Each structure stands twice: as C-alpha cells, then as structure tokens.
Amino acid sequence: MIEMNMTQYLSENPGLKYLFFGGKGGVGKTVLAGTAAIWSASQGKKTLLASTNPVHSLSSLLMQDVFGRATPVNGIPNLDAYEIDTKDTIEKSKHEIREKIEWFLKFAEVKTRADEFVESATMNPAFEESAMFENMIDLMFEDKYQVYIFDTAPTANARRLLGMSSVYSMWVNKMVQSRKEAMSLRDLLSYSKRKQEKDPLMDYLLNLRERMGRAKSLLTNPALTSFFFVTLPEALPIAVITRFISWFRDFGIPVGGVVVNMVIDKNSVKEDAPDFVKNRVAMQDEYMQTIWKEFNGQVRAIIPLFDNEVRGVDRLKHMAKFLYT
Ligand SMILES: Nc1ncnc2c1ncn2[C@@H]1O[C@H](COP(=O)(O)OP(=O)(O)O)[C@@H](O)[C@H]1O
Ligand SMILES: [Mg+2]
C-alpha cells in the first residue's frame, strides 16, 4: 500500500525545485518527467522541462520542436521545454579545453602541438557525460525558473560528481596552492616588478571549485532536490533502481521515491484472455511483492499500462491523474 503518494510528498516538500527521473531505459522516464512538468506548470510555477538526451525525446513527446533552446510549450502556460543540443555542448566544451591546453603549453614553454592533448582529454564517454552535466548545472545556476524537471537523470554523472567532489576539492585546493606558490616565486624572481599577468589556469581552478561546491550544495539539499526512480514490475528495472538508490543514499543525494509504471489493470483481464497476458499479470503480481518489500514506504505512484503510447500534452495530462492521485 502507498503510504505517501506523490501529491502528499510534494505538499510536504513545497520548496522542491530540481526534480529528476532516473531508471532503466524504456521504463517511462521521459513521459513521467513530461507529466510532472505539466502538473508543476498547472500549479502556477514557472517550469522548465529539460533533457540532456542525445535522441530527440522531448520534441517527440510534445510533438513540437523544442530542440536547441527553451521553447514555450503550446497550450501549457508557465511551461518551457528544452532539448539540449548535445553535439553543440560537446563542441563548445572541446573548444574551451583546447584554449586552456594551448595556454598552458605556452605558459610552460612546451613546444608540443595541443591536438594530442585535446584528443586524449576529450575522446572518451566520460568527457561527453561531464559536458552534459556542466550544461545542466549551468541551467540550474541561471535560475530563470521556479521548478526544473530533468528528463533523464544523469545518474552515473551525478553519482560520479558527488562521489568525487571531496576528492575534486582536495585536488583543486592543492592545485590552487601550488599555483599560488609558483606565482609568488615568479614574482620574487622577476627583476621588473611588473604586475602579474592574468592566470587563466588559476581562474579556471577557482571557478571549478566554486561551481562544484555550488552544484553539490544544490543537489544534496533535500528541500530543493529530489530524485524519483521509475521502475516496472520486472526484475531488471527493479535491480537497476535498487542499485541507484543505494548509491544515492551513500552520497547524500535526496531520493524522492519510486514510481511504478506500466502495471496491467487486472480487472481488464478476463478469463478468456490469452495465456501470455495472464502470465504477464502473474509475473507483475510477483514483482509487485518485491517492490513493496524493497521500497517500503517509498512508492509514490502506480501507473497503469495504457492501451497506447503516451504522446502529446493531452495524454500527459491524462497520465497526471495517475501520478498525482
Ligand atoms: N504507462 C504507460 N502505458 C503505455 N505506454 C507507456 C507508458 N509509459 C510509457 N509508455 C511508452 O513507453 C515508451 C518508453 O517511454 P519513455 O518515457 O520514452 O521511457 P524512457 O525515457 O525511460 O526511456 C514510450 O513509447 C512511451 O510512450
Ligand atoms: Mg527518455
């Protein structure tokens, strides 16, 4: 039995500003984020629905082009949707890295072309993930909306960033310290007492430290942030969110609860239903037992399997009746 449903949870946490939907692929994260965004906008809150998904999921969900910039959603006051251009984000990030590396090579008087360094720094999935993460926290820091709903929780990233953040800050502190020492040594040694030049590397490190700290304080604040995990009554999706939830607990990232999606309505399954349907219902029943046990007190909503895919604002509004009963 649901102890505290979504509506109760939100009214107990009225200041929530950053909502995320995580879970295995295909479980309904995008449709649930869309549903939550429409509901939030209907409560009169200026809301942004954002996606860092490389596929055009939001445009397809809303049946409207929301690619590349925050775009008002047709027929829904207070709601903008924004599909972040991943390619563009990654290119910009590469460009910035190149500038820093070039500056550094010049500074260190190393006569190597920057290309190799740039390649090795950017040719890995972690780089792309962190470029998207940077983009997400930029949006958060801009602070133009009252509520932000992120379609795909960059789960691995949030975890990595937050898990790493103490290591990061130790590392950055050390770097800053040795930069300072190097700078003052240079001052002492230089005959001309000319004013120090600007140091882009130092600026970058200080800025990084500050941004990491801010991101962490927002993402670990239970009054502002909540991660919701979506599952189906099936083995794999349950295993995935069980793991996520325990990671998140460890890092102090607030978990808002679990949404169970695509549950077959038993009353609609008659005696003469085909076996594969009956078997599926029996399987779902069993996994529902697991869900009640594993996520005791954290299930916020149970959403039926509809007879059609969920696309367009009307279907999302219909879904909202189940997410917010
Ligand atoms: N309760 C539901 N009933 C029927 N179809 C659903 C339901 N929830 C999601 N869908 C459909 O399932 C597919 C996957 O949903 P999606 O939100 O894209 O998943 P994810 O973002 O987790 O990969 C979509 O076609 C969506 O319309
Ligand atoms: Mg999706």
CSV table of N, CA and C and ligand atoms in Angstrom, one decimal, residues 22-33 53 57 61 151-152 230 232 261-263 303-311 319, ligand 1:
chain,number,residue,atom,x,y,z
A,22,GLY,N,15.0,9.0,-12.8
A,22,GLY,CA,16.0,8.1,-13.2
A,22,GLY,C,15.4,6.7,-13.3
A,23,GLY,N,16.2,5.8,-13.9
A,23,GLY,CA,15.8,4.4,-14.1
A,23,GLY,C,16.3,3.9,-15.4
A,24,LYS,N,16.0,2.6,-15.6
A,24,LYS,CA,16.5,1.9,-16.8
A,24,LYS,C,15.8,2.5,-18.0
A,25,GLY,N,16.5,2.3,-19.2
A,25,GLY,CA,15.9,2.8,-20.4
A,25,GLY,C,14.6,2.2,-20.7
A,26,GLY,N,13.6,3.0,-21.2
A,26,GLY,CA,12.3,2.5,-21.7
A,26,GLY,C,11.3,2.3,-20.6
A,27,VAL,N,11.6,2.7,-19.4
A,27,VAL,CA,10.6,2.5,-18.3
A,27,VAL,C,9.6,3.6,-18.2
A,28,GLY,N,9.9,4.7,-18.9
A,28,GLY,CA,8.9,5.9,-18.9
A,28,GLY,C,9.4,7.1,-18.2
A,29,LYS,N,10.7,7.3,-18.1
A,29,LYS,CA,11.3,8.5,-17.5
A,29,LYS,C,10.9,9.8,-18.2
A,30,THR,N,10.9,9.7,-19.6
A,30,THR,CA,10.6,10.9,-20.3
A,30,THR,C,9.1,11.3,-20.2
A,31,VAL,N,8.2,10.3,-20.3
A,31,VAL,CA,6.8,10.6,-20.2
A,31,VAL,C,6.5,11.1,-18.7
A,32,LEU,N,7.2,10.5,-17.7
A,32,LEU,CA,6.9,10.9,-16.4
A,32,LEU,C,7.4,12.3,-16.1
A,33,ALA,N,8.6,12.6,-16.6
A,33,ALA,CA,9.2,14.0,-16.5
A,33,ALA,C,8.2,15.0,-17.1
A,53,ASN,N,19.2,14.3,-23.2
A,53,ASN,CA,19.2,13.0,-24.0
A,53,ASN,C,19.6,13.3,-25.4
A,57,SER,N,14.0,13.2,-27.7
A,57,SER,CA,12.9,12.6,-27.0
A,57,SER,C,11.8,13.6,-26.6
A,61,LEU,N,7.9,13.7,-27.7
A,61,LEU,CA,6.9,13.6,-26.6
A,61,LEU,C,5.9,14.7,-26.8
A,151,ASP,N,14.6,15.4,-17.6
A,151,ASP,CA,14.1,14.1,-18.2
A,151,ASP,C,14.9,12.9,-17.8
A,152,THR,N,16.1,12.9,-18.3
A,152,THR,CA,17.0,11.8,-18.0
A,152,THR,C,17.9,12.2,-16.8
A,230,VAL,N,12.0,5.4,-11.5
A,230,VAL,CA,10.9,4.8,-12.2
A,230,VAL,C,11.3,3.3,-12.5
A,232,LEU,N,9.4,-0.8,-13.6
A,232,LEU,CA,8.3,-1.6,-14.0
A,232,LEU,C,8.3,-2.8,-13.0
A,261,ASN,N,5.6,1.9,-13.1
A,261,ASN,CA,4.9,2.2,-14.3
A,261,ASN,C,4.5,1.0,-15.1
A,262,MET,N,3.5,1.1,-15.9
A,262,MET,CA,3.0,0.1,-16.9
A,262,MET,C,2.5,-1.2,-16.1
A,263,VAL,N,1.7,-0.9,-15.1
A,263,VAL,CA,1.1,-2.1,-14.4
A,263,VAL,C,-0.2,-2.4,-15.0
A,303,ILE,N,1.2,3.4,-11.9
A,303,ILE,CA,0.6,3.9,-13.2
A,303,ILE,C,0.3,2.7,-14.1
A,304,PRO,N,-0.9,2.7,-14.6
A,304,PRO,CA,-1.3,1.6,-15.4
A,304,PRO,C,-0.7,1.6,-16.8
A,305,LEU,N,-0.6,0.4,-17.4
A,305,LEU,CA,-0.2,0.3,-18.8
A,305,LEU,C,-1.4,0.8,-19.6
A,306,PHE,N,-1.2,1.8,-20.4
A,306,PHE,CA,-2.2,2.4,-21.2
A,306,PHE,C,-2.3,1.6,-22.5
A,307,ASP,N,-3.4,1.7,-23.2
A,307,ASP,CA,-3.5,1.0,-24.5
A,307,ASP,C,-2.8,1.6,-25.6
A,308,ASN,N,-2.1,2.7,-25.3
A,308,ASN,CA,-1.3,3.4,-26.4
A,308,ASN,C,-0.1,4.1,-25.8
A,309,GLU,N,0.8,4.4,-26.6
A,309,GLU,CA,2.0,5.2,-26.1
A,309,GLU,C,1.5,6.5,-25.7
A,310,VAL,N,2.4,7.2,-24.8
A,310,VAL,CA,2.0,8.4,-24.3
A,310,VAL,C,2.7,9.6,-25.0
A,311,ARG,N,1.9,10.2,-25.9
A,311,ARG,CA,2.5,11.3,-26.6
A,311,ARG,C,1.5,12.5,-26.7
A,319,MET,N,-2.1,11.2,-17.9
A,319,MET,CA,-1.2,10.4,-17.1
A,319,MET,C,-1.1,11.1,-15.7
B,1,LIG,N1,2.0,3.7,-18.7
B,1,LIG,C1,2.3,3.6,-20.0
B,1,LIG,N2,1.5,3.0,-20.8
B,1,LIG,C2,1.7,2.8,-22.1
B,1,LIG,N3,2.9,3.2,-22.7
B,1,LIG,C3,3.8,3.9,-21.9
B,1,LIG,C4,3.5,4.1,-20.5
B,1,LIG,N4,4.6,4.8,-20.0
B,1,LIG,C5,5.5,4.9,-21.0
B,1,LIG,N5,5.0,4.4,-22.2
B,1,LIG,C6,5.6,4.4,-23.5
B,1,LIG,O1,6.8,3.6,-23.4
B,1,LIG,C7,7.8,4.1,-24.2
B,1,LIG,C8,9.0,4.4,-23.3
B,1,LIG,O2,8.8,5.6,-22.5
B,1,LIG,P1,9.9,6.7,-22.3
B,1,LIG,O3,9.3,7.7,-21.4
B,1,LIG,O4,10.4,7.2,-23.6
B,1,LIG,O5,11.0,5.9,-21.5
B,1,LIG,P2,12.5,6.3,-21.0
B,1,LIG,O6,12.5,7.8,-21.1
B,1,LIG,O7,12.6,5.8,-19.6
B,1,LIG,O8,13.4,5.6,-22.0
B,1,LIG,C9,7.2,5.3,-24.9
B,1,LIG,O9,6.8,4.9,-26.2
B,1,LIG,C10,6.1,5.7,-24.0
B,1,LIG,O10,5.0,6.4,-24.7
